[in-house]
Structure formats: C-alpha cells, structure tokens
C-alpha atoms as a PDB file:
ATOM      1  CA  MET A   1      -0.216   0.540   0.953  1.00  0.00           C
ATOM      2  CA  SER A   2       1.339   3.380  -1.445  1.00  0.00           C
ATOM      3  CA  THR A   3       2.429   5.784   2.067  1.00  0.00           C
ATOM      4  CA  TYR A   4       2.387  10.105   0.687  1.00  0.00           C
ATOM      5  CA  LEU A   5       4.419  12.245   2.792  1.00  0.00           C
ATOM      6  CA  ILE A   6       3.087  15.674   2.938  1.00  0.00           C
ATOM      7  CA  ASN A   7       5.144  18.626   3.350  1.00  0.00           C
ATOM      8  CA  HIS A   8       3.268  22.196   4.237  1.00  0.00           C
ATOM      9  CA  LEU A   9       6.337  24.126   3.257  1.00  0.00           C
ATOM     10  CA  ARG A  10       6.723  27.916   4.064  1.00  0.00           C
ATOM     11  CA  ILE A  11      10.332  29.977   2.504  1.00  0.00           C
ATOM     12  CA  PRO A  12      11.294  32.779   4.442  1.00  0.00           C
ATOM     13  CA  GLY A  13      11.150  35.655   1.751  1.00  0.00           C
ATOM     14  CA  GLY A  14       9.142  33.070  -0.642  1.00  0.00           C
ATOM     15  CA  VAL A  15      12.199  32.290  -3.093  1.00  0.00           C
ATOM     16  CA  PRO A  16      14.157  29.634  -1.616  1.00  0.00           C
ATOM     17  CA  ASN A  17      18.071  30.603  -1.039  1.00  0.00           C
ATOM     18  CA  GLU A  18      21.258  29.085  -2.384  1.00  0.00           C
ATOM     19  CA  ALA A  19      21.170  26.632  -0.187  1.00  0.00           C
ATOM     20  CA  GLY A  20      17.029  25.646  -0.270  1.00  0.00           C
ATOM     21  CA  LEU A  21      18.067  25.597  -4.508  1.00  0.00           C
ATOM     22  CA  SER A  22      21.101  23.233  -3.522  1.00  0.00           C
ATOM     23  CA  TYR A  23      18.446  20.688  -1.366  1.00  0.00           C
ATOM     24  CA  LEU A  24      16.470  20.939  -4.829  1.00  0.00           C
ATOM     25  CA  GLU A  25      19.408  19.926  -7.278  1.00  0.00           C
ATOM     26  CA  GLN A  26      20.228  16.905  -5.247  1.00  0.00           C
ATOM     27  CA  VAL A  27      16.936  15.968  -2.903  1.00  0.00           C
ATOM     28  CA  GLU A  28      15.902  13.312  -7.000  1.00  0.00           C
ATOM     29  CA  ALA A  29      18.258  11.993  -6.438  1.00  0.00           C
ATOM     30  CA  THR A  30      18.170  10.249  -2.677  1.00  0.00           C
ATOM     31  CA  VAL A  31      14.391   9.998  -3.532  1.00  0.00           C
ATOM     32  CA  ARG A  32      14.630   7.788  -7.037  1.00  0.00           C
ATOM     33  CA  PRO A  33      16.079   4.441  -5.493  1.00  0.00           C
ATOM     34  CA  TYR A  34      13.627   4.167  -2.582  1.00  0.00           C
ATOM     35  CA  GLY A  35      10.679   4.540  -5.612  1.00  0.00           C
ATOM     36  CA  GLY A  36       9.724   7.806  -4.452  1.00  0.00           C
ATOM     37  CA  LYS A  37       7.571  10.599  -6.633  1.00  0.00           C
ATOM     38  CA  TRP A  38       6.512  14.145  -6.719  1.00  0.00           C
ATOM     39  CA  LEU A  39       2.937  13.749  -7.092  1.00  0.00           C
ATOM     40  CA  ALA A  40       2.267  17.254  -6.366  1.00  0.00           C
ATOM     41  CA  GLN A  41       4.237  20.797  -5.402  1.00  0.00           C
ATOM     42  CA  GLY A  42       3.460  24.607  -5.110  1.00  0.00           C
ATOM     43  CA  ASP A  43       1.102  26.805  -3.560  1.00  0.00           C
ATOM     44  CA  ALA A  44      -3.423  25.276  -2.515  1.00  0.00           C
ATOM     45  CA  THR A  45      -6.108  27.150  -3.170  1.00  0.00           C
ATOM     46  CA  VAL A  46      -6.730  26.992   0.923  1.00  0.00           C
ATOM     47  CA  VAL A  47     -10.997  26.218   0.911  1.00  0.00           C
ATOM     48  CA  GLU A  48     -11.683  26.301   4.643  1.00  0.00           C
ATOM     49  CA  GLY A  49      -8.994  27.721   7.353  1.00  0.00           C
ATOM     50  CA  ALA A  50      -5.444  28.293   6.796  1.00  0.00           C
ATOM     51  CA  TRP A  51      -2.845  27.169   4.738  1.00  0.00           C
ATOM     52  CA  PRO A  52       0.508  29.698   4.516  1.00  0.00           C
ATOM     53  CA  GLY A  53       3.025  28.942   2.570  1.00  0.00           C
ATOM     54  CA  SER A  54       2.887  26.455  -0.081  1.00  0.00           C
ATOM     55  CA  VAL A  55       2.347  21.949  -0.669  1.00  0.00           C
ATOM     56  CA  VAL A  56       4.737  18.747  -1.080  1.00  0.00           C
ATOM     57  CA  LEU A  57       2.654  15.459  -2.135  1.00  0.00           C
ATOM     58  CA  MET A  58       5.107  12.283  -3.088  1.00  0.00           C
ATOM     59  CA  GLU A  59       3.732   9.074  -3.017  1.00  0.00           C
ATOM     60  CA  PHE A  60       6.488   6.246  -1.767  1.00  0.00           C
ATOM     61  CA  PRO A  61       5.915   2.161  -2.736  1.00  0.00           C
ATOM     62  CA  ASP A  62       5.233   1.789   0.960  1.00  0.00           C
ATOM     63  CA  ARG A  63       5.659   3.002   4.451  1.00  0.00           C
ATOM     64  CA  ALA A  64       9.099   0.910   4.904  1.00  0.00           C
ATOM     65  CA  ALA A  65      10.680   2.400   1.780  1.00  0.00           C
ATOM     66  CA  ALA A  66       9.862   6.236   2.988  1.00  0.00           C
ATOM     67  CA  GLU A  67      11.343   5.905   5.898  1.00  0.00           C
ATOM     68  CA  ALA A  68      13.785   4.628   4.749  1.00  0.00           C
ATOM     69  CA  TRP A  69      14.528   7.453   2.479  1.00  0.00           C
ATOM     70  CA  TYR A  70      14.482   9.670   5.226  1.00  0.00           C
ATOM     71  CA  GLY A  71      16.538   7.672   7.468  1.00  0.00           C
ATOM     72  CA  SER A  72      18.951   7.859   4.918  1.00  0.00           C
ATOM     73  CA  ALA A  73      22.672   8.722   4.731  1.00  0.00           C
ATOM     74  CA  GLU A  74      21.635  10.397   1.102  1.00  0.00           C
ATOM     75  CA  TYR A  75      19.515  12.763   2.664  1.00  0.00           C
ATOM     76  CA  GLN A  76      20.385  13.240   6.782  1.00  0.00           C
ATOM     77  CA  ALA A  77      23.422  15.028   4.203  1.00  0.00           C
ATOM     78  CA  ILE A  78      20.859  17.655   3.339  1.00  0.00           C
ATOM     79  CA  LEU A  79      18.236  17.938   5.039  1.00  0.00           C
ATOM     80  CA  PRO A  80      19.696  20.846   6.983  1.00  0.00           C
ATOM     81  CA  MET A  81      19.874  23.124   3.960  1.00  0.00           C
ATOM     82  CA  ARG A  82      16.061  22.278   4.124  1.00  0.00           C
ATOM     83  CA  THR A  83      14.741  22.371   8.484  1.00  0.00           C
ATOM     84  CA  ASN A  84      17.250  25.531   8.387  1.00  0.00           C
ATOM     85  CA  ASN A  85      15.997  27.556   5.196  1.00  0.00           C
ATOM     86  CA  ALA A  86      12.022  26.120   5.657  1.00  0.00           C
ATOM     87  CA  ILE A  87       9.996  26.066   8.249  1.00  0.00           C
ATOM     88  CA  SER A  88       8.156  22.553   7.572  1.00  0.00           C
ATOM     89  CA  ASP A  89       5.083  20.684   8.438  1.00  0.00           C
ATOM     90  CA  LEU A  90       6.011  16.731   7.252  1.00  0.00           C
ATOM     91  CA  ILE A  91       4.421  13.616   7.334  1.00  0.00           C
ATOM     92  CA  LEU A  92       3.832  10.838   6.623  1.00  0.00           C
ATOM     93  CA  VAL A  93       0.401   9.275   5.752  1.00  0.00           C
ATOM     94  CA  ASP A  94      -0.691   5.632   3.939  1.00  0.00           C
ATOM     95  CA  GLY A  95      -2.760   5.217   1.889  1.00  0.00           C
ATOM     96  CA  VAL A  96      -6.113   3.523   1.804  1.00  0.00           C
ATOM     97  CA  GLY A  97      -6.889   0.234   0.236  1.00  0.00           C
ATOM     98  CA  PRO A  98      -9.589  -0.467  -2.834  1.00  0.00           C
ATOM     99  CA  ASP A  99     -12.057  -1.522  -0.837  1.00  0.00           C
ATOM    100  CA  PHE A 100     -12.210   1.366   0.930  1.00  0.00           C
ATOM    101  CA  THR A 101     -15.326   3.788   2.802  1.00  0.00           C
ATOM    102  CA  VAL A 102     -15.637   6.420   4.550  1.00  0.00           C
ATOM    103  CA  ALA A 103     -19.697   4.746   6.275  1.00  0.00           C
ATOM    104  CA  GLY A 104     -17.741   1.435   6.199  1.00  0.00           C
ATOM    105  CA  PHE A 105     -15.066   3.156   8.657  1.00  0.00           C
ATOM    106  CA  ALA A 106     -17.530   4.939  10.859  1.00  0.00           C
ATOM    107  CA  ARG A 107     -19.143   1.146  10.768  1.00  0.00           C
ATOM    108  CA  GLN A 108     -16.024   0.481  12.060  1.00  0.00           C
ATOM    109  CA  VAL A 109     -15.726   2.576  14.959  1.00  0.00           C
ATOM    110  CA  ARG A 110     -19.660   2.049  15.592  1.00  0.00           C
ATOM    111  CA  ASP A 111     -19.224  -1.211  16.457  1.00  0.00           C
ATOM    112  CA  ALA A 112     -16.069  -0.722  18.025  1.00  0.00           C
ATOM    113  CA  ILE A 113     -17.777   2.287  20.514  1.00  0.00           C
ATOM    114  CA  LYS A 114     -20.326  -0.514  20.891  1.00  0.00           C
ATOM    115  CA  ALA A 115     -18.344  -2.971  21.976  1.00  0.00           C
ATOM    116  CA  ALA A 116     -16.201  -1.741  24.146  1.00  0.00           C
ATOM    117  CA  SER A 117     -19.231  -0.459  25.864  1.00  0.00           C
ATOM    118  CA  HIS A 118     -20.822  -3.619  27.018  1.00  0.00           C
END
C-alpha cells in the first residue's frame, strides 16, 4: 500500500536561498532509489482554514520505503539545507485499500464503540 509524504512548506521571503536551491537540486537523487515520486508541488487553494505557504505531495511504494529514504545517509546529509532555510511540517500517511469507504470506516468505529460499552 502506498505511503504519502505531505510537506506544508513555508520559505521565508517566498524565494529559496542558495542552500534551498542546492537542496532542490540534490533531493531527487536521494528519493529515486526508494521509489519515491512527486505527485504535486506548489501553492494550494485554501477552501477551509488556513494554509500559508505551499505543499509538496510525494508517493512511496510503502511506509518502509518512505522511512528508509528519510533515514538514509544520503538524505540526512542534505536535510539541514531544508530545515535550516524553510519551515516544514512533514508527515507520512498510508493510503487506503481499494475497498475502503468512509461509510465502512464509520461502521467500524460504531462497532468498536458498541463493543467497548459491553
């Protein structure tokens, strides 16, 4: 099951500095061996709440690949170029299976609540 990386990214001044540009030039090579790929990048249209900055959405084959990439020596070597020059909220979230429905999820929660109350 795919795992997605979401980065809520804010770059002070709105334009990457030299270190930020160097990070961008190097990060793709660190992702490739782990099957990661970019799905979206840029400003978001906010329809509820607030989202200052931009968003990066990436896909990895699974959680193990995403975590292996993030912890890799190659990525850790360039990570400070991002963290020292931008504000990021970075999360990993697993995709859902092909049979997933939100109604089915609600049913599971209701069943769990019912079971816990007995």
